[in-house]
Each structure stands twice: as C-alpha cells, then as structure tokens.
XYZ file of C-alpha atoms in Angstrom:
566
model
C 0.000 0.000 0.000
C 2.701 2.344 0.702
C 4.279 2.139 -2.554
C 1.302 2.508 -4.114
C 0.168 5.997 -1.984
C 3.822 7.003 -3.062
C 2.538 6.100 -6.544
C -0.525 7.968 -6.721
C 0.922 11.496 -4.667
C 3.965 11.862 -7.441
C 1.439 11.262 -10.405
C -0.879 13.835 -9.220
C 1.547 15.949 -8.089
C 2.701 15.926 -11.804
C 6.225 14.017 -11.245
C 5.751 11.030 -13.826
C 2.987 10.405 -16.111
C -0.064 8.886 -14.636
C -1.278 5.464 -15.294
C -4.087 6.635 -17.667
C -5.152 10.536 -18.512
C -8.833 10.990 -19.662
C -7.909 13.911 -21.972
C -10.395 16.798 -23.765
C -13.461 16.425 -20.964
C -15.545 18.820 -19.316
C -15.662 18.155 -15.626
C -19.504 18.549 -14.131
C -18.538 20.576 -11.191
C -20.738 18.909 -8.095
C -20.142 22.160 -5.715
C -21.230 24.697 -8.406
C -22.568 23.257 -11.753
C -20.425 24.695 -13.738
C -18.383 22.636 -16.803
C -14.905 22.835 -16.559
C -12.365 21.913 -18.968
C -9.773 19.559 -17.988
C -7.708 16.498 -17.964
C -8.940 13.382 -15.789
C -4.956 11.719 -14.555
C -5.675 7.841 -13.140
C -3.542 5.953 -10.744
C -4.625 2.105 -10.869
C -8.114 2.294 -9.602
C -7.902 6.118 -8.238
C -8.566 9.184 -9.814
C -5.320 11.703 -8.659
C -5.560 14.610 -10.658
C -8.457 16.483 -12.308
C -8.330 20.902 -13.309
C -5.047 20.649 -14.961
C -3.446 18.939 -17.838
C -1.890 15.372 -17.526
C 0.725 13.212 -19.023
C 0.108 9.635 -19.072
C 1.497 6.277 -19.733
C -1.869 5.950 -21.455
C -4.122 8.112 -22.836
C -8.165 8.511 -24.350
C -9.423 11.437 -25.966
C -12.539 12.645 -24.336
C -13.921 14.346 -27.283
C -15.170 16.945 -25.621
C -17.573 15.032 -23.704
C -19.229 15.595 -20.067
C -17.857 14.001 -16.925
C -19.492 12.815 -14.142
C -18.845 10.592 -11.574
C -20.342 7.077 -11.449
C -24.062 6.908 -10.521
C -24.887 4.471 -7.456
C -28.630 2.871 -7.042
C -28.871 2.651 -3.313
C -31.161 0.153 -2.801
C -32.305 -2.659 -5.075
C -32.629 -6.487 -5.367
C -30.829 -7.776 -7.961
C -32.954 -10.740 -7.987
C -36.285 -8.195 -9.126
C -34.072 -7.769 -12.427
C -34.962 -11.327 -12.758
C -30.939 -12.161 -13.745
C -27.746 -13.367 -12.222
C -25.498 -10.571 -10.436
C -23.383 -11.018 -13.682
C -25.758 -10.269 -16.109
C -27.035 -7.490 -14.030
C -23.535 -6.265 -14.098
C -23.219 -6.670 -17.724
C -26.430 -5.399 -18.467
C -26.467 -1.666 -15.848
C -22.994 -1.052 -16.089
C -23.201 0.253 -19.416
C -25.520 2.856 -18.366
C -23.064 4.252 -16.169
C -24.095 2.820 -12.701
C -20.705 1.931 -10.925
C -22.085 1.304 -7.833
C -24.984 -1.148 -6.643
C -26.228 -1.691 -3.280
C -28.206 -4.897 -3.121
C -30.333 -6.549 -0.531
C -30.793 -10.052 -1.440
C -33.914 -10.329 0.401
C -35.656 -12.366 -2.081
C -33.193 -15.013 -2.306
C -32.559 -15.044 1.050
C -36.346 -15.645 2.251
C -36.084 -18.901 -0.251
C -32.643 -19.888 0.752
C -31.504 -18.789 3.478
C -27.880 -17.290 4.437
C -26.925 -19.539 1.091
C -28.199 -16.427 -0.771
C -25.679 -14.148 1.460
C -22.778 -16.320 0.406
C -23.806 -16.502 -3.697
C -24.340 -12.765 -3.652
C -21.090 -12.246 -1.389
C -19.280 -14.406 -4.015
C -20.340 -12.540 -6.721
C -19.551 -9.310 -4.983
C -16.174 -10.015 -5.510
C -16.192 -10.641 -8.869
C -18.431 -8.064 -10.809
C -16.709 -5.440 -12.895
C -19.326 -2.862 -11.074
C -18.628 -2.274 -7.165
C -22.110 -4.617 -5.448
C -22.435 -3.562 -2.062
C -24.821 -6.182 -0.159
C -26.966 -4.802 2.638
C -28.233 -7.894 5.244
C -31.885 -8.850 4.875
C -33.475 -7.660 8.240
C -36.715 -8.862 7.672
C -36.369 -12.688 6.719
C -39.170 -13.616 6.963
C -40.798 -10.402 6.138
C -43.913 -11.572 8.798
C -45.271 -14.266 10.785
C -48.438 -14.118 8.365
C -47.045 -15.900 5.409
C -44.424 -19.256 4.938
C -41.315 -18.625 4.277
C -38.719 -20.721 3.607
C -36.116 -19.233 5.442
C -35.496 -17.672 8.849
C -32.761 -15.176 9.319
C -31.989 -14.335 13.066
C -29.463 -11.435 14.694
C -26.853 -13.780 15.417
C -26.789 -15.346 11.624
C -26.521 -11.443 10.266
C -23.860 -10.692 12.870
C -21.818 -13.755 11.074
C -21.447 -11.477 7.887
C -21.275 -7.682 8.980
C -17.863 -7.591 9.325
C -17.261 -8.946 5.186
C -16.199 -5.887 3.391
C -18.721 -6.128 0.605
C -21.462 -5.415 3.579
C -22.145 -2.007 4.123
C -25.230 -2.789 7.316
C -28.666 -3.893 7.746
C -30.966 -3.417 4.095
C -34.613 -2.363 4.917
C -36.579 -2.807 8.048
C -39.625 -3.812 6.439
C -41.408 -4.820 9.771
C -41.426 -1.104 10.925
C -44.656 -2.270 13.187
C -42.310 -4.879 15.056
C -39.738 -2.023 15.899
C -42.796 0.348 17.206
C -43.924 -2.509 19.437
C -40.575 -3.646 20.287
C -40.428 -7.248 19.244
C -37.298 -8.869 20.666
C -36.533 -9.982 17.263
C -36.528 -6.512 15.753
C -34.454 -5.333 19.019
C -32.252 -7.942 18.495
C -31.210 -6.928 14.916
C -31.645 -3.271 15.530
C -28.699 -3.552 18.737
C -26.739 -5.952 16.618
C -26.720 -3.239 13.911
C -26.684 0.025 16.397
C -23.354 1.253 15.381
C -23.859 0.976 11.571
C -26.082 1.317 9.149
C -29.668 0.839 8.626
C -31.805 1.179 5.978
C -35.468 2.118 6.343
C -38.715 0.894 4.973
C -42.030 3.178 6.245
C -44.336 3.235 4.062
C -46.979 5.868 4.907
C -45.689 6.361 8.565
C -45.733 10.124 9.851
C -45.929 11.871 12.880
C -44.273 10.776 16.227
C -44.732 7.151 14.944
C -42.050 7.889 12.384
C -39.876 9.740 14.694
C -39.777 6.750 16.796
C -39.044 4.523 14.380
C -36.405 6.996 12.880
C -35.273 6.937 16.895
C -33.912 3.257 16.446
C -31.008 3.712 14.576
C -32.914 4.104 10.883
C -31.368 6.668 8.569
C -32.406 5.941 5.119
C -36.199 5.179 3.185
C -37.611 4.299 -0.497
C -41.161 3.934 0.292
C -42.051 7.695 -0.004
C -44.949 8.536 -2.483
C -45.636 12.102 -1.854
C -43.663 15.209 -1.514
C -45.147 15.938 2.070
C -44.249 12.464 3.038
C -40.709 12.745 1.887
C -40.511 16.161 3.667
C -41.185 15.233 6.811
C -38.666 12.278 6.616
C -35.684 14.413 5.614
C -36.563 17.234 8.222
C -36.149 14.240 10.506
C -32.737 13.300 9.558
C -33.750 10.807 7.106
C -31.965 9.960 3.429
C -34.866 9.566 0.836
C -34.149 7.518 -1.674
C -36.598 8.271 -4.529
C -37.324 5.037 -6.206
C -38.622 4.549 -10.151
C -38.621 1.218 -10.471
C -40.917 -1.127 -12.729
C -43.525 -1.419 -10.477
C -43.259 1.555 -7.840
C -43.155 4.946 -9.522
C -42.306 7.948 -7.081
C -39.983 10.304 -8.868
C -43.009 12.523 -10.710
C -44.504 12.764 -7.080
C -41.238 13.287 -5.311
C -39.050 15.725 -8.393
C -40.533 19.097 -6.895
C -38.897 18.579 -4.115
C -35.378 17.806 -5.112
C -33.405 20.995 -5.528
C -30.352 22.349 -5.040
C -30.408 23.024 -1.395
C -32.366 19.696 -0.809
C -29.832 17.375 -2.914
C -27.934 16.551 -0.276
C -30.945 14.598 1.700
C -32.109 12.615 -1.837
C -30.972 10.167 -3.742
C -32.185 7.403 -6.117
C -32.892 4.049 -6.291
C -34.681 1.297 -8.761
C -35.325 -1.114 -6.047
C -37.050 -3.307 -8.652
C -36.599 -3.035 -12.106
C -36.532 -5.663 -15.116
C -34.044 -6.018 -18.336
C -36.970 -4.733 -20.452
C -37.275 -1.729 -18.680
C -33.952 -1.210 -18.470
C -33.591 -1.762 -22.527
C -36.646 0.444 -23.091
C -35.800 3.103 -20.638
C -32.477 2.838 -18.737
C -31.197 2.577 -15.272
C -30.355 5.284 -12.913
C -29.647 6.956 -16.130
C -33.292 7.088 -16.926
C -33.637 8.697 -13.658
C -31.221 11.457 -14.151
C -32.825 12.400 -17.790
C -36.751 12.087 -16.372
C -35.943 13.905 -13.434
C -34.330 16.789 -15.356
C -37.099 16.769 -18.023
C -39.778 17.350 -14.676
C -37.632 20.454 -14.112
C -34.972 19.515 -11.364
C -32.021 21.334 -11.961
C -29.138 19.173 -13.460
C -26.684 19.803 -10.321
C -29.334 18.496 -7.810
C -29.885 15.145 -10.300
C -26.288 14.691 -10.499
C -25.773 15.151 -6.943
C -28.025 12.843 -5.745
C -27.115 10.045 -8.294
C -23.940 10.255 -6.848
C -22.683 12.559 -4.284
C -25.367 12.179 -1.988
C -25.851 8.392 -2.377
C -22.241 7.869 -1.623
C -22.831 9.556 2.007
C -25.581 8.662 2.776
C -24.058 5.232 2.663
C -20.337 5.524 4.133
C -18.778 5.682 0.796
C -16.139 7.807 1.691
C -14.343 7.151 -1.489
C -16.773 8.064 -4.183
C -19.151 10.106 -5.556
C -16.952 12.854 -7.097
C -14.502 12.639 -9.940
C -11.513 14.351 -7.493
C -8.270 13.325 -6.794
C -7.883 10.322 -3.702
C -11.584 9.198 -4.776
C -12.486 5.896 -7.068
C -12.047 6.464 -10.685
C -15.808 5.646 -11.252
C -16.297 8.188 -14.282
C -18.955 8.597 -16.713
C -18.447 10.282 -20.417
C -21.849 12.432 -21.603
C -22.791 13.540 -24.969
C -25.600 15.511 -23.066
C -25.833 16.538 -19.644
C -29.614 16.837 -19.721
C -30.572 14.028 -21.465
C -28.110 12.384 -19.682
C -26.444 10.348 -22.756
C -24.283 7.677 -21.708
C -21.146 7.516 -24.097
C -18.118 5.840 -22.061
C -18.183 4.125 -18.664
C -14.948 3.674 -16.506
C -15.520 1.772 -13.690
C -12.495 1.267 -11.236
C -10.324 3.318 -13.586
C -11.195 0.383 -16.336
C -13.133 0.962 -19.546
C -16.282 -1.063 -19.446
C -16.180 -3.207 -22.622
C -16.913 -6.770 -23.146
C -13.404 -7.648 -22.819
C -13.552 -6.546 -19.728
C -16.800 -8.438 -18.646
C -15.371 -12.099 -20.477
C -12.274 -12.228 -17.656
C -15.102 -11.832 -14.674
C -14.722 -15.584 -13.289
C -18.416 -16.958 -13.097
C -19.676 -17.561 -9.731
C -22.399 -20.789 -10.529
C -26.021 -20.083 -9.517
C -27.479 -21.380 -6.133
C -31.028 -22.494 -5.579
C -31.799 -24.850 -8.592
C -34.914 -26.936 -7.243
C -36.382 -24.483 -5.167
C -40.352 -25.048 -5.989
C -41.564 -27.749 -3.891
C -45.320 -28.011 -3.486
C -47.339 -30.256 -0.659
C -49.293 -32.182 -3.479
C -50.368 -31.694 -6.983
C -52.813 -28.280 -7.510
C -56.078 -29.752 -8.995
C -58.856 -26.353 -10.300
C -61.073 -27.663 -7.248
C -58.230 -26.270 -4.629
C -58.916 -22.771 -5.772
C -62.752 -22.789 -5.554
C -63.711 -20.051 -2.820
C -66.509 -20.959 -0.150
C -68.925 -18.341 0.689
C -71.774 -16.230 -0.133
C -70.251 -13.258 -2.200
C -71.849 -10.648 0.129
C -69.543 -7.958 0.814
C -66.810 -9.670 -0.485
C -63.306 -8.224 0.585
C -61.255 -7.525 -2.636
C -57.525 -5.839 -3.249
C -57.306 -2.750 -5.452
C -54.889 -2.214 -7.427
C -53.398 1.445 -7.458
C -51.430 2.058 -10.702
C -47.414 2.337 -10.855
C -47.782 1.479 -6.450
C -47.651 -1.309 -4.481
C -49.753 -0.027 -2.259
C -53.316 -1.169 -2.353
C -56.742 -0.694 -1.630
C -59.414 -2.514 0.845
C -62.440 -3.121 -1.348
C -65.887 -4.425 -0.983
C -68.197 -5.898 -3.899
C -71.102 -8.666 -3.959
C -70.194 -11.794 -6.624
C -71.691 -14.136 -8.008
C -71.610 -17.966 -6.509
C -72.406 -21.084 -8.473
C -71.737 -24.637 -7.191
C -67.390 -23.795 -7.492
C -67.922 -21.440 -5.093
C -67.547 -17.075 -5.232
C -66.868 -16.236 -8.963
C -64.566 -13.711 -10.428
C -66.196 -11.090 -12.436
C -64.450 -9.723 -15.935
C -67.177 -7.205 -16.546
C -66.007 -5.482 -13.260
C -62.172 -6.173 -13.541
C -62.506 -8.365 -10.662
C -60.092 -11.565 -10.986
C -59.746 -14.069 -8.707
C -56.199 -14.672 -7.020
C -54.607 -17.381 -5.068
C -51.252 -17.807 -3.223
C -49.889 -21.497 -2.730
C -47.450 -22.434 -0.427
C -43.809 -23.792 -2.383
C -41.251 -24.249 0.629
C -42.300 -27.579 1.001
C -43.822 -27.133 5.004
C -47.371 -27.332 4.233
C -50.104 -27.228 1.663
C -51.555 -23.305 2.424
C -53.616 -22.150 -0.103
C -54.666 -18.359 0.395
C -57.776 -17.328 -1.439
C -58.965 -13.793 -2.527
C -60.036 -11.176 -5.320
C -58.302 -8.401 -6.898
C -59.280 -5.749 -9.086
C -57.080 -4.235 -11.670
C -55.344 -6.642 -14.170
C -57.634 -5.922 -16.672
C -57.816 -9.578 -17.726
C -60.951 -10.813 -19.852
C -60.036 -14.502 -19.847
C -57.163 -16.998 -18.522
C -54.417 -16.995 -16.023
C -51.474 -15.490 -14.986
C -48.616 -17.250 -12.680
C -45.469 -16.096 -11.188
C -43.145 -18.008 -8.453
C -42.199 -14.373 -7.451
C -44.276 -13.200 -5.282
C -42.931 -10.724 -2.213
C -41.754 -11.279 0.387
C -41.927 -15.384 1.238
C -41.658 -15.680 -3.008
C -44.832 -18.520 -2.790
C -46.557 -19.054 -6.078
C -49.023 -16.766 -6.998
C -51.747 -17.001 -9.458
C -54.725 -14.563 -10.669
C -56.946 -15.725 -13.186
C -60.885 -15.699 -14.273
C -61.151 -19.655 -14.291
C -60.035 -22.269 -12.206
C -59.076 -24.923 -14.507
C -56.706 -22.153 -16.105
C -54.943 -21.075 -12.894
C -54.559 -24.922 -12.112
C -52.380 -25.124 -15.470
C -50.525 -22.206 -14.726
C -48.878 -23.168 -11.078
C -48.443 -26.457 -12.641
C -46.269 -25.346 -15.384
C -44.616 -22.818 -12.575
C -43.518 -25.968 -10.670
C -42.264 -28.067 -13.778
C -40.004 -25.203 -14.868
C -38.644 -24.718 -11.006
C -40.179 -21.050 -11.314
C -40.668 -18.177 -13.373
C -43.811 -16.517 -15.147
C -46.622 -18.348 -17.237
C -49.476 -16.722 -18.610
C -52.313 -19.190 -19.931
C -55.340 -18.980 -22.063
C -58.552 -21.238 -22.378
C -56.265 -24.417 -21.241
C -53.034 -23.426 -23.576
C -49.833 -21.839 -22.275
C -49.248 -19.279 -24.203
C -46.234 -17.158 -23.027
C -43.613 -17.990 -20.392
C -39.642 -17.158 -18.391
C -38.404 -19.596 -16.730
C -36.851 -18.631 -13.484
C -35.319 -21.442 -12.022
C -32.438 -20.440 -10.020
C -34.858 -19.968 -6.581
C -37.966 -19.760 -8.420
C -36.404 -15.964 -9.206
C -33.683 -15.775 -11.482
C -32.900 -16.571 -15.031
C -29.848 -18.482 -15.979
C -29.525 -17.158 -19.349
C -28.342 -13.934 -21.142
C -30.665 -10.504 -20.271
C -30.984 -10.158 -23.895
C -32.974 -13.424 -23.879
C -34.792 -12.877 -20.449
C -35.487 -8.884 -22.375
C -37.147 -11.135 -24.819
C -39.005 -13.301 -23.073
C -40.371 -10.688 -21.190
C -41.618 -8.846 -24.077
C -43.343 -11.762 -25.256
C -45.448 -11.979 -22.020
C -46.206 -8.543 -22.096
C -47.916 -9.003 -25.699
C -49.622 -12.280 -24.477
C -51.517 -10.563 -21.361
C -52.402 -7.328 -23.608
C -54.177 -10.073 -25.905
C -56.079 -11.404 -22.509
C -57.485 -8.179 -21.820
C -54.624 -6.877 -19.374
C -54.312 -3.413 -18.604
C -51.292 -3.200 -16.570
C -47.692 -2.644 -17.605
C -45.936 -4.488 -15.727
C -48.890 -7.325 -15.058
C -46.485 -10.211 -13.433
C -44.061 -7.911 -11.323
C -47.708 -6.024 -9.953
C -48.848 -9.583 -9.137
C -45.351 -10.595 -7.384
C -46.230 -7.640 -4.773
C -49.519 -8.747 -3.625
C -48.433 -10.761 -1.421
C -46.563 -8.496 0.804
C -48.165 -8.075 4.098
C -46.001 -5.154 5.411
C -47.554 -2.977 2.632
C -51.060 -0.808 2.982
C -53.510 -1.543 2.445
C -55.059 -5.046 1.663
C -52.970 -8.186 0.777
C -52.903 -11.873 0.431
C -50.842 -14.514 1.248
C -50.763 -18.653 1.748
C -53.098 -17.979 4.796
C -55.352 -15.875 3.387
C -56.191 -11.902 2.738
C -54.924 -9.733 5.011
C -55.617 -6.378 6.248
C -52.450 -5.035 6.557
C -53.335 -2.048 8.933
C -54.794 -4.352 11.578
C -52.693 -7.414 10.699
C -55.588 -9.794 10.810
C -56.887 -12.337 8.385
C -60.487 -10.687 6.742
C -62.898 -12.903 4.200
C-alpha cells in the first residue's frame, strides 16, 4: 500500500505520467454546476488529478464530452431484475451505474444465508462495485411461509465482510414500534452501523420513533409531504422509479439544489426490459431533469449524496484520492451515456469475459405439498360484501375493497365485466399445503391466467386468473419449470420465463430474459390486461407489510390491523 500511496501522490503531483489521462473532458462541477475543462490523470483504480493537464502512460481522448462521476442505485434487489449478479452487471454497467447496493432479500427468504454467500461471491467478482446490505426482515412476517429464517446472530456472522455495508430495509417497521425482541435484536446488533429504512406511509411521532432506532435511510415515499417530513427528521430519501413503484413525478418538486444533499435514487425493482426500453439510474437522471430539477441536484443525488448517505467515503466525485468511477456524456440533460470507466477500467466486453463466473445457487427451489387440482382454488362463501384488493397504478400499495359476486356450485366467482379476478397464493417451501384465497381488481384480464413463483416477500406461487381450470395449469407449469412466469389462455400456455435459479432468477443472457419478457407482455395485452408491468404487480400482492389489503398462503390480510379478513 505504501508504494502505491507514493505512486498515486507523485502522479498527481505531476512528477511522472499517470497510469491513464482521460484527456479533452468537461468536468460537471458537483459544488457549483459549472463545466470545466480539464484532464482526468488515473492511478490504478484512483482518480489523482483532475483541473489541470496530464501526461500519461496511457491516454483517451474525451472528445469533448461531459464528466461525471459514477451513478450508485442505493437500494435494489438484484434478484427483481430477474438475472444473475453477472448479467445485471453486464447489463447496468453500461448505463453508467458503478455502484450497486443490493439486498438479497428475495433469495434469502427462499434460501436462506446460502443467498448471502452466492451474492457475497459474486460481490467479488463483478466489474461494477455490489455492495450487499443484510436482509433484516427474513421472513418479512409471521403471516405468510417462508422458507427461510434469518436471526441477529446469523446477520452478525457477515457484517464484518467488506462487501457489507449494514442492515438493508426494516420492512417490519410495526415490530420495531412494538418492540419485538426480534426486531431489538437486529436493531442492537446493527446500532453502530447502518440501517436502511422501509415506512411506508408512517408520519408523525410514529415515524420519529421509528427513525429513533437507529434508521437513517427510506424508499417507500410517495408524496412530496411524506418525503418532507422524513428528511426534516434526519432521514436519506431515496426516490425510487422502479418497474412497479413509480415515485420520482410525485417526489421531483422537491429535489433541488439546497435539498440534494438529503435525496438520492434508487430502482429497487426493475426488469431487463425496462432497463432496454428506458435505462437505469440513467433514466432517472434524464426524467428527473425533463420534470424540471435542476441538473446539479440530479447529479448530486445520483452520486454525491448516495455515496454519504451510505459511508462511501471514497466516491461520488470525480476528485483526486476518490475511485475512478467516471462517466463520459454527450448531453448533460438528457443524460447520454457515451463511455463508462468503472475502477479506472473501460467497461467493454473484454472486460466483462475475464469476470470468473460464480455458478447459480437455488436450482430446485419449488416444492409443493401435493399436486394443484382447479377444485383447490374454488372459494366458499356467499359473495356478500366480499373483501377484494385494489390495485393502485405504478404502487404497491393497495386498496381494501368491498363488492357482492356471483356464486355457483365452485364457489364465489370472479367477475371480468367489473375487472374483478380471482387470485390465489400457494405455499412452495415444502412445510405445508396453504392455499390463500382472494379477489383483486385491476389486471384488466378478460379470460385466462397469470402465474409467477415471485411473489414478495416469502416468493410462494401466486396465481390470478378468471377460471379455475386455467390457474390450475398455470402453477403447474410454474412448478415443472422450477419457477418463473406463465401466462395461460382457455387451457393453452401461451407465453412464459423460466426462473429457475430460486424460483427468481434466469440463468440465461438478459438479452434473452429482455425477450421473453416482451413476449409476455404481448400475451396478457391479448387477454385483456391493462397493466404494464402485469407479473411484477402480481409478485407484490403478497406483501403483508404494505397498505392496504394483501394476500398470502393464509389468506387476505388487512395489513393495517394485521388480521386475516374474508
């Protein structure tokens, strides 16, 4: 180390050529906006010169492009991409995200701490710098199976790994207001460190207590207020656009200069297709600018502010001592991605064929109690004021409804005239046979089915559909391909991913998953379905620590009591 600190002063300090200069740029100034011209000098991994001009052992011309430092999504599950960490590297890195701090919450509620070691593994092999939060909340409640349970002392096993940066989001955020000893016992283990929020909805002295435990960061705002009130409180908001959850229209107004330093983005969710159609945090940057946040504040909190607010001491500027994580612009506003250096290295795909391949975990994951016959779906009752979820467009959040349906001799009956589908959760961890049985309105589906093996947080198979005998095919072709998405019309499959690396993940290329995906998409819009994203709106359903109205293997849930409802 001391030859290379010896190293780094005398090529910054101009005494022998530098390693690499990044000639002919304009630096994005960070403090005051302003584009400066200048050379970028690069020791190994470290940027050690910038506002001057730079000899070096190697040299690109910058063309006169923009240059920023690398962006960093703060919170995200590589698993929602639906692809390895490698393909996720090989597919975001391009669009200039350097950094990536993952919770691998889904594959840990299948799997276990095995998910901590694959993700660990892979940590330390990506061209991009993945940072892995610990799952808090495994499992996310008592009110669902999971097939996992992560305790304090199993976390405290991996805090000390230098790919950890703390504790990812505390989901149960009613266990820490009650003071469950499980919560305590995570939140003490963690005191000294970080911790990453999760409140959706939660204001007032509620939220300062919760805030009060240790909590310094959230992504579940969905309203300026909301977001407001958590920074004033010494909270990080990080404003999330993913492909389900879409804050950043609600949240741009307030995300200003002055305010940059308490925001910064996320995904948290978001799938190759997107991420083809749209981008990554890159598509951030350029929507947030075109909603009429200033460019420095955008920059700022793709970077800067996301590096802080997570202990990266060594990043989020392009200055001399910090990580040469550098991205070239063609346009500052529309945020064009030209050339990505991450570490100092130019991304290319020679650089992404000498990553060695971690191999997947979790093959085998889908194991039901018995076979799923139409029958097991059929709901008992009299249709009278029948409790049904609404879905609220580009949220997870949902709404507690009521309606009256029909019932014939299989029971209370879906009704397409209404939008009102019938949806099921089965139990896959192989500990029982729970089926939960409800009604949701929203998908927009005239006819068929609709599967995914994704389904937050417990990731049991879910399954929304206007017939029985469809929905039966559906899980069944779930559990033959280990996991993934099926969509099925009047007793055909007609569209399908496989996701068989813990019922979550693709094995293949994201140009193929893309694909695949895209496929689906056309195959629901020819069922009816109104929804973009149908199957990634149907994987958050089951997530009971989300208002307002959910349902999981035991049943529907109102999430604001915590109690089962019919």
């Amino acid at each position: 180390m001391r030859d290379e600190i010896v190293r780094r002063v005398r090529q910054g300090a101009g005494a022998e050529p530098a390693d690499l200069v990044i000639r002919n740029v304009r630096l994005f100034d960070l403090v005051t906006g302003e584009l400066i011209p200048t050379d970028i000098a690069i020791t190994g991994d470290r940027v050690v010169g910038v506002l001057d001009c730079y000899e070096g052992r190697e040299v690109i011309d910058g063309q006169g492009r923009i240059a920023v430092p690398g962006f960093i999504d703060t919170h995200l599950h590589v698993e929602s991409s639906l692809i390895t960490p490698f393909e996720f590297d090989r597919c975001v890195l391009p669009h200039g995200v350097t950094t990536a701090i993952c919770d691998p919450h889904e594959m840990a509620n299948v799997l276990g701490r095995a998910a901590f070691d694959y993700f660990l593994n892979c940590a330390n092999r990506t061209v991009m710098d993945l940072r892995i939060n610990l799952s808090s909340c495994v499992p996310a409640t008592g009110l669902e199976t999971s097939g996992a349970v992560l305790d304090a002392a199993m976390l405290e096993i991996y805090r000390h790994n230098p790919k950890v940066i703390g504790l990812a989001e505390f989901m149960n955020f009613p266990g820490v207001l009650s003071g469950q000893p499980d919560c305590l016992d995570k939140l003490v283990a963690f005191a000294n460190g970080h911790i990453d929020g999760h409140a959706p909805l939660l204001r007032g002295k509620r939220l300062s207590g919760y805030i009060a435990a240790g909590i310094h960061t959230d992504h579940e705002a969905t309203t300026a207020a909301e977001a407001l009130e958590k920074i004033r409180k010494g909270m990080t908001i990080l404003i999330r656009e993913g492909s389900v959850c879409k804050d950043l229209t609600a949240l741009a107004p307030l995300l200003t200069p002055e305010t940059s330093a308490f925001l910064a983005f996320c995904t948290d969710d978001r799938n190759p297709m997107e991420i083809a159609h749209e981008g990554h945090i890159d598509f951030l940057i350029r929507k947030a600018i075109s909603l009429g946040v200033a460019p420095l504040a955008a920059y700022r909190a793709a970077s800067l502010t996301a590096a802080r607010a997570f202990g990266l001491r060594d990043r989020g500027q392009i200055a001399p001592g910090l990580r040469a994580d550098i991205v070239l612009l063609d346009d500052l506003e529309r945020c064009a991605v030209a050339q990505v250096f991450s570490a100092g290295r130019l991304v290319n795909d020679a650089l992404f064929a000498s990553r060695d391949i971690v191999p997947p975990q979790g093959y085998g994951s889908v194991k039901l109690a018995a076979p799923i016959a139409a029958t097991d779906f059929h709901v008992p009752g009299t249709g009278q004021n029948q409790a049904v979820i609404g879905i609220i467009p580009d949220q997870i959040i949902t709404e507690f409804r009521r309606a009256t349906l029909d019932v014939t001799e299989n029971g209370v009956q879906p009704d397409p005239q209404r939008d009102i589908a019938k949806i099921c959760v089965v139990a896959r961890h192989g500990k029982n046979g729970n089926i939960g049985r409800g009604f949701v309105q929203g998908f927009g589906l005239s006819t068929g089915a609709l599967a995914s093996s994704v389904g937050h947080d417990s990731h049991n198979l879910c399954v929304v559909g206007m017939n029985d005998v469809d929905m039966a095919l559906a899980i069944a072709r779930l559990t033959e391909m280990g996991g993934g998405f099926v969509a099925v019309r009047q007793g055909k499959i007609v569209a399908e991913l496989a996701l068989p690396i813990a019922g979550l993940m693709s094995d293949q290329p994201f140009e193929t998953v893309r694909r695949d995906l895209e496929s689906l998409r056309e195959a629901v819009r020819d069922m009816g379905g109104s929804l973009e994203e149908p199957f990634l709106q149907l994987a958050f359903l089951p997530l009971p620590v989300i208002p307002h109205l959910k349902i999981t293997d035991l049943g529907m849930i109102d999430v604001d009591t915590m109690s089962l409802v019919s």
